[in-house]
PDB file of C-alpha atoms in Angstrom:
ATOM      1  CA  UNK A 278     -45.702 181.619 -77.958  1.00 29.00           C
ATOM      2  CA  UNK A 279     -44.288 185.246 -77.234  1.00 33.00           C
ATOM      3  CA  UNK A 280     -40.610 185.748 -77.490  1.00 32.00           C
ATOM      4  CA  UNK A 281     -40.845 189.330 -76.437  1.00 33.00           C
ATOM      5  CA  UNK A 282     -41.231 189.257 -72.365  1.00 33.00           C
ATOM      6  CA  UNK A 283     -41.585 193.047 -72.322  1.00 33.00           C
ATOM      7  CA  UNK A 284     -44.959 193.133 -74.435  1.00 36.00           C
ATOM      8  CA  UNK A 285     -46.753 190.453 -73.118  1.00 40.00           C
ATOM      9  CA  UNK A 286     -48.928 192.726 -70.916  1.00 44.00           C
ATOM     10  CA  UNK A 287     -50.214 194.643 -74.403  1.00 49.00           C
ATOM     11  CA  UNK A 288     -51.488 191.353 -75.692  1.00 61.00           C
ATOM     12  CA  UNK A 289     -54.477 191.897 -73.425  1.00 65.00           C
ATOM     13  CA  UNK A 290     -55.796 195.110 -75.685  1.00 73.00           C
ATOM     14  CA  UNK A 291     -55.093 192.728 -79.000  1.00 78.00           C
ATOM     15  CA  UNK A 292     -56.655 189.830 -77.558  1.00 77.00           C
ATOM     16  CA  UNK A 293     -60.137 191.944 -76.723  1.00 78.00           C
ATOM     17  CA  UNK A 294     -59.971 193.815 -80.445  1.00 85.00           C
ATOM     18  CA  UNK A 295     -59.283 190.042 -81.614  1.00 86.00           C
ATOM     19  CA  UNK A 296     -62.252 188.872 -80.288  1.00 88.00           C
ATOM     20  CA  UNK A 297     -64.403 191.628 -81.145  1.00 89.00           C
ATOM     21  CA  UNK A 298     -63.233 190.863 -84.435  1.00 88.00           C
ATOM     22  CA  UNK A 299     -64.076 187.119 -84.503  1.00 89.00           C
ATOM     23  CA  UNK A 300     -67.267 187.804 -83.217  1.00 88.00           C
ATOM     24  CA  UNK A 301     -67.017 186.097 -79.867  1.00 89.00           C
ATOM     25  CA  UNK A 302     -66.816 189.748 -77.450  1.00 86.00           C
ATOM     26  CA  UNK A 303     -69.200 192.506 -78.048  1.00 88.00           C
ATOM     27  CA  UNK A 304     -68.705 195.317 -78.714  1.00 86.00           C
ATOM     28  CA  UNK A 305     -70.593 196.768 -75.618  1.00 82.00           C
ATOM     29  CA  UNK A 306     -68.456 193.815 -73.568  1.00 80.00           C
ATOM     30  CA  UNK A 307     -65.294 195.427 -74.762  1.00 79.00           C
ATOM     31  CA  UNK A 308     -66.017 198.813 -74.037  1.00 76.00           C
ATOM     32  CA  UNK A 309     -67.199 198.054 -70.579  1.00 70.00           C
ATOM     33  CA  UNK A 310     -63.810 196.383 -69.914  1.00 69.00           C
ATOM     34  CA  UNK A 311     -62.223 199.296 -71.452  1.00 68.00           C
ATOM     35  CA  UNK A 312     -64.293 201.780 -69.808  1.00 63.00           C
ATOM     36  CA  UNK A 313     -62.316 202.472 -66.946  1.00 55.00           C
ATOM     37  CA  UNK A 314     -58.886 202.385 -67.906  1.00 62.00           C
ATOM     38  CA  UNK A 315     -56.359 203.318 -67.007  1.00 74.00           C
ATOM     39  CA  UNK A 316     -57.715 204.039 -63.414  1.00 70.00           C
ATOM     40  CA  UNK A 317     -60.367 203.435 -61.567  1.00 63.00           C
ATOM     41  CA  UNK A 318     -61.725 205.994 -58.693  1.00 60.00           C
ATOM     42  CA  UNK A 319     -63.586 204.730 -56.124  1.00 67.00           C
ATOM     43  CA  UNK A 320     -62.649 206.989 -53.643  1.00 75.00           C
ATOM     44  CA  UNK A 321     -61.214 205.042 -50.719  1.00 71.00           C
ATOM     45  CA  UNK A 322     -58.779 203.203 -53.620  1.00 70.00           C
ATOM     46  CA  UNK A 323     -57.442 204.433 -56.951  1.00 65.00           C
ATOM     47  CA  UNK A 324     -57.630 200.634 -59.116  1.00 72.00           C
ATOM     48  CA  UNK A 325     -55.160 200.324 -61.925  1.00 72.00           C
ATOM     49  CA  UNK A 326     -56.506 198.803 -64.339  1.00 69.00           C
ATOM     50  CA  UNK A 327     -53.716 198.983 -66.926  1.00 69.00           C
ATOM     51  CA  UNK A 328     -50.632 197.927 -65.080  1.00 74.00           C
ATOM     52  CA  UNK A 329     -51.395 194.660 -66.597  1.00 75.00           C
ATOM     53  CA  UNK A 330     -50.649 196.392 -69.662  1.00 71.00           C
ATOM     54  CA  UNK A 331     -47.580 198.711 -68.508  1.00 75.00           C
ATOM     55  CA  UNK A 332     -45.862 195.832 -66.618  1.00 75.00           C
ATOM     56  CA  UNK A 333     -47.522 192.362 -67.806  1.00 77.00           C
ATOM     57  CA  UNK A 334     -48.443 191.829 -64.391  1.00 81.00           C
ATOM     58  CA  UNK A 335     -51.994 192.925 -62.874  1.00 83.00           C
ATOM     59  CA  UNK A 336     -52.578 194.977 -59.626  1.00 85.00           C
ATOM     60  CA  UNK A 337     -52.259 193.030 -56.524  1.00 89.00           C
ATOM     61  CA  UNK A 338     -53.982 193.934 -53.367  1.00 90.00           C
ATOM     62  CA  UNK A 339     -52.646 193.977 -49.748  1.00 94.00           C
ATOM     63  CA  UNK A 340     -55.326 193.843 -47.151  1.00 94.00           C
ATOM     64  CA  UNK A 341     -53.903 193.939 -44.316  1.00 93.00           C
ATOM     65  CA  UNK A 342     -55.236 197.455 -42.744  1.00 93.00           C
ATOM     66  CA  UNK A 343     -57.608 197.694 -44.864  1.00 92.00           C
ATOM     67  CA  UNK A 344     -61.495 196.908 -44.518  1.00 93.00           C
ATOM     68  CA  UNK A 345     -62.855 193.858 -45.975  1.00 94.00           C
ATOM     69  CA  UNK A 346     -65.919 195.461 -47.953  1.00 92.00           C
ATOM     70  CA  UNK A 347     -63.649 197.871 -49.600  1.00 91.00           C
ATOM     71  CA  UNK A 348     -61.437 194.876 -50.300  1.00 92.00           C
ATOM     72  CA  UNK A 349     -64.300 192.681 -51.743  1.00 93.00           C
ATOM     73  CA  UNK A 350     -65.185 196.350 -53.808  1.00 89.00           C
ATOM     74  CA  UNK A 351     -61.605 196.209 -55.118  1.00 88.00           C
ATOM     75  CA  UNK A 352     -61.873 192.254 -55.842  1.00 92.00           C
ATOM     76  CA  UNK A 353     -65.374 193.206 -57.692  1.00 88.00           C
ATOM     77  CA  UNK A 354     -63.899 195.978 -59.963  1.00 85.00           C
ATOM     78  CA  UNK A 355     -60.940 193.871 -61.119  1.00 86.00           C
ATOM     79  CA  UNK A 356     -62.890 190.564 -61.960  1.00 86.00           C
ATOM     80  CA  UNK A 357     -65.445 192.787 -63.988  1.00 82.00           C
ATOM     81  CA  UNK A 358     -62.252 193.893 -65.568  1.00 78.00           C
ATOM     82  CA  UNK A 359     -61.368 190.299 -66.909  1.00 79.00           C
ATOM     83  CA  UNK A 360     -58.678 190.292 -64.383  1.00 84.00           C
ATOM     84  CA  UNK A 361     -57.051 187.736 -61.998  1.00 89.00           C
ATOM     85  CA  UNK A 362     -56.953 188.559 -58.259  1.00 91.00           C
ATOM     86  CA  UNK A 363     -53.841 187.981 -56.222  1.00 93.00           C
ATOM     87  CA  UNK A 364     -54.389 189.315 -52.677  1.00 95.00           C
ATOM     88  CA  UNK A 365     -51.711 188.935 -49.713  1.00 94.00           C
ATOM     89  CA  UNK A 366     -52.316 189.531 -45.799  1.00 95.00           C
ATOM     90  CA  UNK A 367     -56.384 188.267 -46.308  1.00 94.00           C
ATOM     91  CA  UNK A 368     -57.783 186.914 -42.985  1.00 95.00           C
ATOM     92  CA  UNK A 369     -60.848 183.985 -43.621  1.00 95.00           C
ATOM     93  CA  UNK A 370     -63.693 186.413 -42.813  1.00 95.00           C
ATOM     94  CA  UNK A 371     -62.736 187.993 -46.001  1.00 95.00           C
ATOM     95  CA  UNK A 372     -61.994 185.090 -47.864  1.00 94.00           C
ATOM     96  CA  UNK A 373     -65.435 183.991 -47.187  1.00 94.00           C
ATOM     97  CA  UNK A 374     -66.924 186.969 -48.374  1.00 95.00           C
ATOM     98  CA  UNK A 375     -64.815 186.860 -51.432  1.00 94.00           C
ATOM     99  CA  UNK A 376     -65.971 183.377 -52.144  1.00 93.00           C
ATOM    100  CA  UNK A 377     -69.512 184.214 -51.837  1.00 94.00           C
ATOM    101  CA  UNK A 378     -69.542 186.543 -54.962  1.00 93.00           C
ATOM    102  CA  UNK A 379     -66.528 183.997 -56.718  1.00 92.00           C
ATOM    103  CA  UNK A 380     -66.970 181.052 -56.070  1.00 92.00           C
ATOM    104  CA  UNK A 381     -63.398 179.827 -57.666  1.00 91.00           C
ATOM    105  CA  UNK A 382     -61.968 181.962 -55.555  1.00 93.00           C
ATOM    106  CA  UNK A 383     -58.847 180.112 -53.328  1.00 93.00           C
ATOM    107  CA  UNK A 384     -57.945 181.061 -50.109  1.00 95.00           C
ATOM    108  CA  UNK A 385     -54.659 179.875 -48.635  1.00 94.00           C
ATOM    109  CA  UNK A 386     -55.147 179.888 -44.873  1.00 92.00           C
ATOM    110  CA  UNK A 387     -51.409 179.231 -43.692  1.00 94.00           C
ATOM    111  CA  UNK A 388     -50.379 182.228 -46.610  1.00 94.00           C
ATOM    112  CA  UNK A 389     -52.784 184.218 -45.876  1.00 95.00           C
ATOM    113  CA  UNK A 390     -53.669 184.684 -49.461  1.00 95.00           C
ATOM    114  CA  UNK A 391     -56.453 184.642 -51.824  1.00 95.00           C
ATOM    115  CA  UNK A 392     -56.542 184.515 -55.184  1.00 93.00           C
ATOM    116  CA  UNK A 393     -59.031 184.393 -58.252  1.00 92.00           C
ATOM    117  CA  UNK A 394     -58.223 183.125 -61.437  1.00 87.00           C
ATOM    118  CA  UNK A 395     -60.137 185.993 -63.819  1.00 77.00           C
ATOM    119  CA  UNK A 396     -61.484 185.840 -67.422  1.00 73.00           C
ATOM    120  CA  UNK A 397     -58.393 186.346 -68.750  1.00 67.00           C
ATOM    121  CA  UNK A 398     -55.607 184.319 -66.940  1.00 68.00           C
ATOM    122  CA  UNK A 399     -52.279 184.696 -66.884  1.00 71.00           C
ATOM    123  CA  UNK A 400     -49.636 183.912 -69.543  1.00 70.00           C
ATOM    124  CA  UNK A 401     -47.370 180.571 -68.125  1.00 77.00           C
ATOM    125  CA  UNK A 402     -43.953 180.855 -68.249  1.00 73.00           C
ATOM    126  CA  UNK A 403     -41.541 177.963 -69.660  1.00 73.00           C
ATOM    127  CA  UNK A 404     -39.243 178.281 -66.662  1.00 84.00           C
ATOM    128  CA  UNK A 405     -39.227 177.005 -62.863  1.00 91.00           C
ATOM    129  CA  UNK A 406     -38.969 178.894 -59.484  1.00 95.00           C
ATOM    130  CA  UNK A 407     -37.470 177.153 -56.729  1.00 97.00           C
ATOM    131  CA  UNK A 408     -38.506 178.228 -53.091  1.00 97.00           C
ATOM    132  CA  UNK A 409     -36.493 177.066 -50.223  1.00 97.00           C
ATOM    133  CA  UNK A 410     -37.290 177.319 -46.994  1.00 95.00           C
ATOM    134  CA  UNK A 411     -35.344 176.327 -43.608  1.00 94.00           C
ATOM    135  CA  UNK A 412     -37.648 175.639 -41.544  1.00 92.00           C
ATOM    136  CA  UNK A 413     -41.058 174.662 -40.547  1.00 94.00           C
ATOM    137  CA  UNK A 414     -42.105 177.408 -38.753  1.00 95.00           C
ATOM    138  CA  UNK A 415     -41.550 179.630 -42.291  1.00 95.00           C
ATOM    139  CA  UNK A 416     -43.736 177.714 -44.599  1.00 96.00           C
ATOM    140  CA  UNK A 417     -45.981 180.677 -44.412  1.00 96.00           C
ATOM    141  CA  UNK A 418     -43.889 183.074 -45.753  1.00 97.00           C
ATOM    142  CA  UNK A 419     -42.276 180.248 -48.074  1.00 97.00           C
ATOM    143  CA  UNK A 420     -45.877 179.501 -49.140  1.00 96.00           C
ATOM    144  CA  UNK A 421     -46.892 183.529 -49.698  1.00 96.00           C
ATOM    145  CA  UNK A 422     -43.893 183.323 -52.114  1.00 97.00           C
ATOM    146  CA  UNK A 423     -45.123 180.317 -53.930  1.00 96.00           C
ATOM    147  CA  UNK A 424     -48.307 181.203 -54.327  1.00 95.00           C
ATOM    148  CA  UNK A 425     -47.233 184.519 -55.619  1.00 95.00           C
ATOM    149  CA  UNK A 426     -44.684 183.023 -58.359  1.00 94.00           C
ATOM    150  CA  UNK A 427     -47.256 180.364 -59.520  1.00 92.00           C
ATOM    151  CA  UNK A 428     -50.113 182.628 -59.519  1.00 91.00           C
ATOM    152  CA  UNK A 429     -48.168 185.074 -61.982  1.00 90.00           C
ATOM    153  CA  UNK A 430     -46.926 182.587 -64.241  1.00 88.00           C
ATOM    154  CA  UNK A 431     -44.108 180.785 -63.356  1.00 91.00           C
ATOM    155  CA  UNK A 432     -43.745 176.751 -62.194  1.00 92.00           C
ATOM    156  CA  UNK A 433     -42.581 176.724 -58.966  1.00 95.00           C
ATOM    157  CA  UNK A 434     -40.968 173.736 -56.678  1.00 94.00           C
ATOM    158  CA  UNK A 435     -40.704 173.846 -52.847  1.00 95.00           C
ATOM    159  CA  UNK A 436     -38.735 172.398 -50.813  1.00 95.00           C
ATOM    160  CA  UNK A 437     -39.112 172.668 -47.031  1.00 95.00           C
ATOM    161  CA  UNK A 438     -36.965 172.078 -44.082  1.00 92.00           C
ATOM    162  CA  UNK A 439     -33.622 172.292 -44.952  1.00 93.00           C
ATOM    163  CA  UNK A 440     -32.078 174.289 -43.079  1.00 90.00           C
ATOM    164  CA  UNK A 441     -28.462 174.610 -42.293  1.00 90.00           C
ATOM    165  CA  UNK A 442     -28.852 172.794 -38.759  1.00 87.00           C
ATOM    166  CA  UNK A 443     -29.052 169.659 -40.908  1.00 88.00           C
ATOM    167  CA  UNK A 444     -27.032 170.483 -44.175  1.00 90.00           C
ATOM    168  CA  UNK A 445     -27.486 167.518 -45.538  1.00 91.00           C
ATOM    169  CA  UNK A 446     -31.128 167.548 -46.056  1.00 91.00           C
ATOM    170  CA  UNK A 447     -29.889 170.574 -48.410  1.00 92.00           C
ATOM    171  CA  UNK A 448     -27.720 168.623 -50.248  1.00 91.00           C
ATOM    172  CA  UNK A 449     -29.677 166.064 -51.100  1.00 90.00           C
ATOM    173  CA  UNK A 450     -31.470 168.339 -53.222  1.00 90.00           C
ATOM    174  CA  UNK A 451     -29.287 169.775 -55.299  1.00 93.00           C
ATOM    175  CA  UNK A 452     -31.002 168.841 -58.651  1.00 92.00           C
ATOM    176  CA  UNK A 453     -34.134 171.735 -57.382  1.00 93.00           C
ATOM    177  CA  UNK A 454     -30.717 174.290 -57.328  1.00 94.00           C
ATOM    178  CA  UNK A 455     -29.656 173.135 -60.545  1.00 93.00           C
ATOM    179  CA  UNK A 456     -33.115 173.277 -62.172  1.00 93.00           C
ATOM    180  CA  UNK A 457     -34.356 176.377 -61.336  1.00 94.00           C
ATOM    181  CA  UNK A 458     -34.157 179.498 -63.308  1.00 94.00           C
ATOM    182  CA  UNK A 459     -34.396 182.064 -60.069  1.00 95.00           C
ATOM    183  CA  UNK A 460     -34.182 180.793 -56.166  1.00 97.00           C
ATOM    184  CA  UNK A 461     -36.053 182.502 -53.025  1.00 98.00           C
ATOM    185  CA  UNK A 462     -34.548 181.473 -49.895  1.00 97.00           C
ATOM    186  CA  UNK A 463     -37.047 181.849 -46.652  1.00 97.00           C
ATOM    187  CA  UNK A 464     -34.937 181.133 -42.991  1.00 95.00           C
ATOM    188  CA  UNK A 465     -35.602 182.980 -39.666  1.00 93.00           C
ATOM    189  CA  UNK A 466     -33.272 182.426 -37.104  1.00 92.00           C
ATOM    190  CA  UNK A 467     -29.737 183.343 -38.542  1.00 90.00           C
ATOM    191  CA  UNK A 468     -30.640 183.254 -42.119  1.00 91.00           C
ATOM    192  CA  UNK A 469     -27.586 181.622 -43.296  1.00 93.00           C
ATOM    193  CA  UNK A 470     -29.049 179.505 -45.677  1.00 95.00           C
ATOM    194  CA  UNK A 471     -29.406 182.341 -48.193  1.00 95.00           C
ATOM    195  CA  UNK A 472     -25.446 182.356 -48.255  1.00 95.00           C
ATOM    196  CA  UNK A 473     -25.625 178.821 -48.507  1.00 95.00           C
ATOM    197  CA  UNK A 474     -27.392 178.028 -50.941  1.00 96.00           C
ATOM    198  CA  UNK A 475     -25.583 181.078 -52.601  1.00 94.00           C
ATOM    199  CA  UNK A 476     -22.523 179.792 -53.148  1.00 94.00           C
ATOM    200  CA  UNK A 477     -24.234 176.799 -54.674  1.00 94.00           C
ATOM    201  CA  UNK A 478     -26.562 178.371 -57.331  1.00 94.00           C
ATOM    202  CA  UNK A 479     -25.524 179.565 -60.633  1.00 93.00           C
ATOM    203  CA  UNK A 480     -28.741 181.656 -60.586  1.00 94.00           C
ATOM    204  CA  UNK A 481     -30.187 184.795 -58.840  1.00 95.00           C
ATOM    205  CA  UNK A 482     -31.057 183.846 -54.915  1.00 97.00           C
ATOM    206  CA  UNK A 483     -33.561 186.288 -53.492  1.00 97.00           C
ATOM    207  CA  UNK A 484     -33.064 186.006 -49.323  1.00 97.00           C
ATOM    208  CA  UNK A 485     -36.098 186.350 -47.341  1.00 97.00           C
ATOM    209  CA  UNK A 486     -35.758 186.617 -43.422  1.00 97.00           C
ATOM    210  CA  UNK A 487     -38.526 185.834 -41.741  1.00 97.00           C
ATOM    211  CA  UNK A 488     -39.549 186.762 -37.960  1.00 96.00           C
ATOM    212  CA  UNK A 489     -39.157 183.425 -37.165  1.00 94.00           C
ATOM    213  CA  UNK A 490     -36.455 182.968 -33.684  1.00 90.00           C
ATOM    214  CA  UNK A 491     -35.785 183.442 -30.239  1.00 93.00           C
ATOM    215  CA  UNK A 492     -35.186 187.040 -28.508  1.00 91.00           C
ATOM    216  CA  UNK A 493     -31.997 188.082 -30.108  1.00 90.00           C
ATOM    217  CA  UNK A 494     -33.072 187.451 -33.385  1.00 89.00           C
ATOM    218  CA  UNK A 495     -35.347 190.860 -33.041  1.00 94.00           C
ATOM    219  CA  UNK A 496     -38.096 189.577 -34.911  1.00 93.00           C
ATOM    220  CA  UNK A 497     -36.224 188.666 -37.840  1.00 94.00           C
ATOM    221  CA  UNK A 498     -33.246 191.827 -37.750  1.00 95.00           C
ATOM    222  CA  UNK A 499     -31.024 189.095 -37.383  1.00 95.00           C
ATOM    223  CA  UNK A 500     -31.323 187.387 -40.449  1.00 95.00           C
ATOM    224  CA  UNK A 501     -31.908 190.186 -42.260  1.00 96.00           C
ATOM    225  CA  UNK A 502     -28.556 191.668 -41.175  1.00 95.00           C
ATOM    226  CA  UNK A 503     -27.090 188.166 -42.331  1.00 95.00           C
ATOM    227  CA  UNK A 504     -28.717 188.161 -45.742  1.00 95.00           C
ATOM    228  CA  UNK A 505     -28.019 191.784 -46.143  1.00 95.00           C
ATOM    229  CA  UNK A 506     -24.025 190.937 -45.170  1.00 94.00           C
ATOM    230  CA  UNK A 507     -24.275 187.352 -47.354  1.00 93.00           C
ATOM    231  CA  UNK A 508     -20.429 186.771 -48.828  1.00 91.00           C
ATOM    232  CA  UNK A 509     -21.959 184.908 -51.680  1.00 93.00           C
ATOM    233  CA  UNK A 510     -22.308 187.030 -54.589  1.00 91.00           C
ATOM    234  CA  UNK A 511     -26.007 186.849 -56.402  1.00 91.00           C
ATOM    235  CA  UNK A 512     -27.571 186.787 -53.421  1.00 95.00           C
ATOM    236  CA  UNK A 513     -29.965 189.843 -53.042  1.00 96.00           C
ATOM    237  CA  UNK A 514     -32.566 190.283 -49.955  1.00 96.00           C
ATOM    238  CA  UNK A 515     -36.131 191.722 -49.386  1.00 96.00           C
ATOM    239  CA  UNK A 516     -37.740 193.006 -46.349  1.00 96.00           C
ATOM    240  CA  UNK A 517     -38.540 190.467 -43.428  1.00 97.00           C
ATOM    241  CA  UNK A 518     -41.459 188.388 -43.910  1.00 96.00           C
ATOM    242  CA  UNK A 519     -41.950 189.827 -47.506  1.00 96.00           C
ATOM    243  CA  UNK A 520     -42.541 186.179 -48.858  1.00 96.00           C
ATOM    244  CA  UNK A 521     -44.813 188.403 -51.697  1.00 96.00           C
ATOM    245  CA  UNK A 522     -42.111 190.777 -53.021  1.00 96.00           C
ATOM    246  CA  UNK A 523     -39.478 187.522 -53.240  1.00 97.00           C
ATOM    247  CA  UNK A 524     -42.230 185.792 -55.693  1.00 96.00           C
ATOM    248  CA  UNK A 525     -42.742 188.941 -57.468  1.00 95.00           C
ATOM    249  CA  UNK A 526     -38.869 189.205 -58.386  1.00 95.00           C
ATOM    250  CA  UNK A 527     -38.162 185.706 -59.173  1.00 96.00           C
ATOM    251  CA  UNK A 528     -41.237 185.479 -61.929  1.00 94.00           C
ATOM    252  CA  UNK A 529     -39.843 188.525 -63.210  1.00 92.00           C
ATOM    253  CA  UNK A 530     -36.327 186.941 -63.198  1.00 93.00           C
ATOM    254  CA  UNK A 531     -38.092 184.123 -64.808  1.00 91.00           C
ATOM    255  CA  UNK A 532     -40.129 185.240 -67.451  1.00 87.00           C
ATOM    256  CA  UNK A 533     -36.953 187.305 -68.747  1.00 87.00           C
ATOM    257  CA  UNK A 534     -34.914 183.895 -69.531  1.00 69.00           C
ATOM    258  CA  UNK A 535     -37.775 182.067 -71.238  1.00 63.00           C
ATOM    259  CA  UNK A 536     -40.837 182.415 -73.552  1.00 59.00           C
ATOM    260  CA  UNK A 537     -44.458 182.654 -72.270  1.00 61.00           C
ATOM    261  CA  UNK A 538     -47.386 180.294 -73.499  1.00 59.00           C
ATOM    262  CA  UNK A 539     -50.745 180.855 -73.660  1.00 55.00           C
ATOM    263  CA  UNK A 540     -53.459 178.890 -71.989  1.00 52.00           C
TER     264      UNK A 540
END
């Protein structure tokens, strides 16, 4: 168990010279993962192979604009590496391709994200991540956010559809509030139940507006604007649709208020 959050990342240097030690790594094996650190050029993508170290947290890859070859390339080079994959914006084509060469590989079709688990895995944190989302129509972006938080680390609880058009269906779940170490909120529309569930939490809400509404929400400017202006105090926002960068914070929020375990 590792008290120290902020060196977890360098345990994955120890852990290699630990098992070239005991025998069960090569030498060769440990110089091939080490080969290419701390970046990786492969000309159409510079691969950092030693955030993981820097940050506890390894590279993550956004496809979107980008062509799926080079993406599967990118996949390649950090599974060699001993490293899980976490991948946002992947469309099934790649996915499929992904899957060919790893076959654990998960895609999450509603997310849009892929992820493989790597030789090395991921410390869990001792800690939960609540993700609530207003409505159906922003499961996707709730999910992207789930997947994100769980993938890193962190236990994470959703809880859909309740949305302030029905405040009691909020209510009723108070005790996933009351649990959770860090909270992303996910509502189109208005947005208001980031303030909400604000002024109910006694823990860091992360707001995230999603496109989600009719015309005069501007494709999710509207709740943005209203998570941006939120009267409850703790509430902070990310950028519209950015269901990633909300599960990114709140494992980071997490993993700073509890130890990590190994598995």
């Amino acid at each position: 168990m590792a008290n120290d959050q902020s060196n977890h990342g360098a345990d994955w240097v120890t852990d290699l010279l630990s098992q070239v030690s005991k025998g069960t790594c090569s030498v060769e094996d440990a110089a091939r993962r080490l080969r290419y650190a701390p970046v990786e050029d492969l000309r159409f993508a510079a691969v950092d192979h030693h955030r993981r170290v820097r940050q506890g947290i390894p590279e993550v890859i956004f496809c979107q604009g980008k062509r799926n070859e080079d993406v599967v390339h990118i996949v390649d080079r950090l599974v060699d590496h001993g490293s899980p994959v976490l991948a946002t914006r992947g469309n099934p084509e790649l996915a499929e391709l992904v899957k060919a060469r790893h076959p654990e590989t998960v895609y999450y079709e509603r997310s849009r994200v892929l992820t493989v688990p790597g030789a090395d895995g991921m410390p869990r944190t001792i800690g939960q991540v609540a993700i609530l989302c207003a409505g159906t129509s922003d499961i996707p972006v709730a999910e992207e956010a789930a997947v994100t938080a769980r993938m890193l680390g962190s236990e994470v609880t959703e809880t859909y559809d309740v949305g302030v058009a029905g405040i009691h269906r909020l209510l009723d779940r108070l005790d996933v509030i009351d649990k959770a170490r860090a909270i992303v909120v996910v509502a189109g529309m208005e947005g208001a139940l980031a303030s909400v569930v604000g002024g109910l939490a006694r823990v860091p809400v992360i707001g995230v507006p999603t496109s989600v509404g009719y015309g005069a929400s501007f494709q999710g400017l509207s709740a943005l604007l209203t998570m941006l202006n939120s009267c409850a105090a703790g509430v902070v926002t990310v950028n519209i649709d950015n269901g990633f960068g909300a599960g990114y914070a709140a494992h980071i929020i997490n993993r700073l208020g509890a130890p990590e375990i190994k598995t």
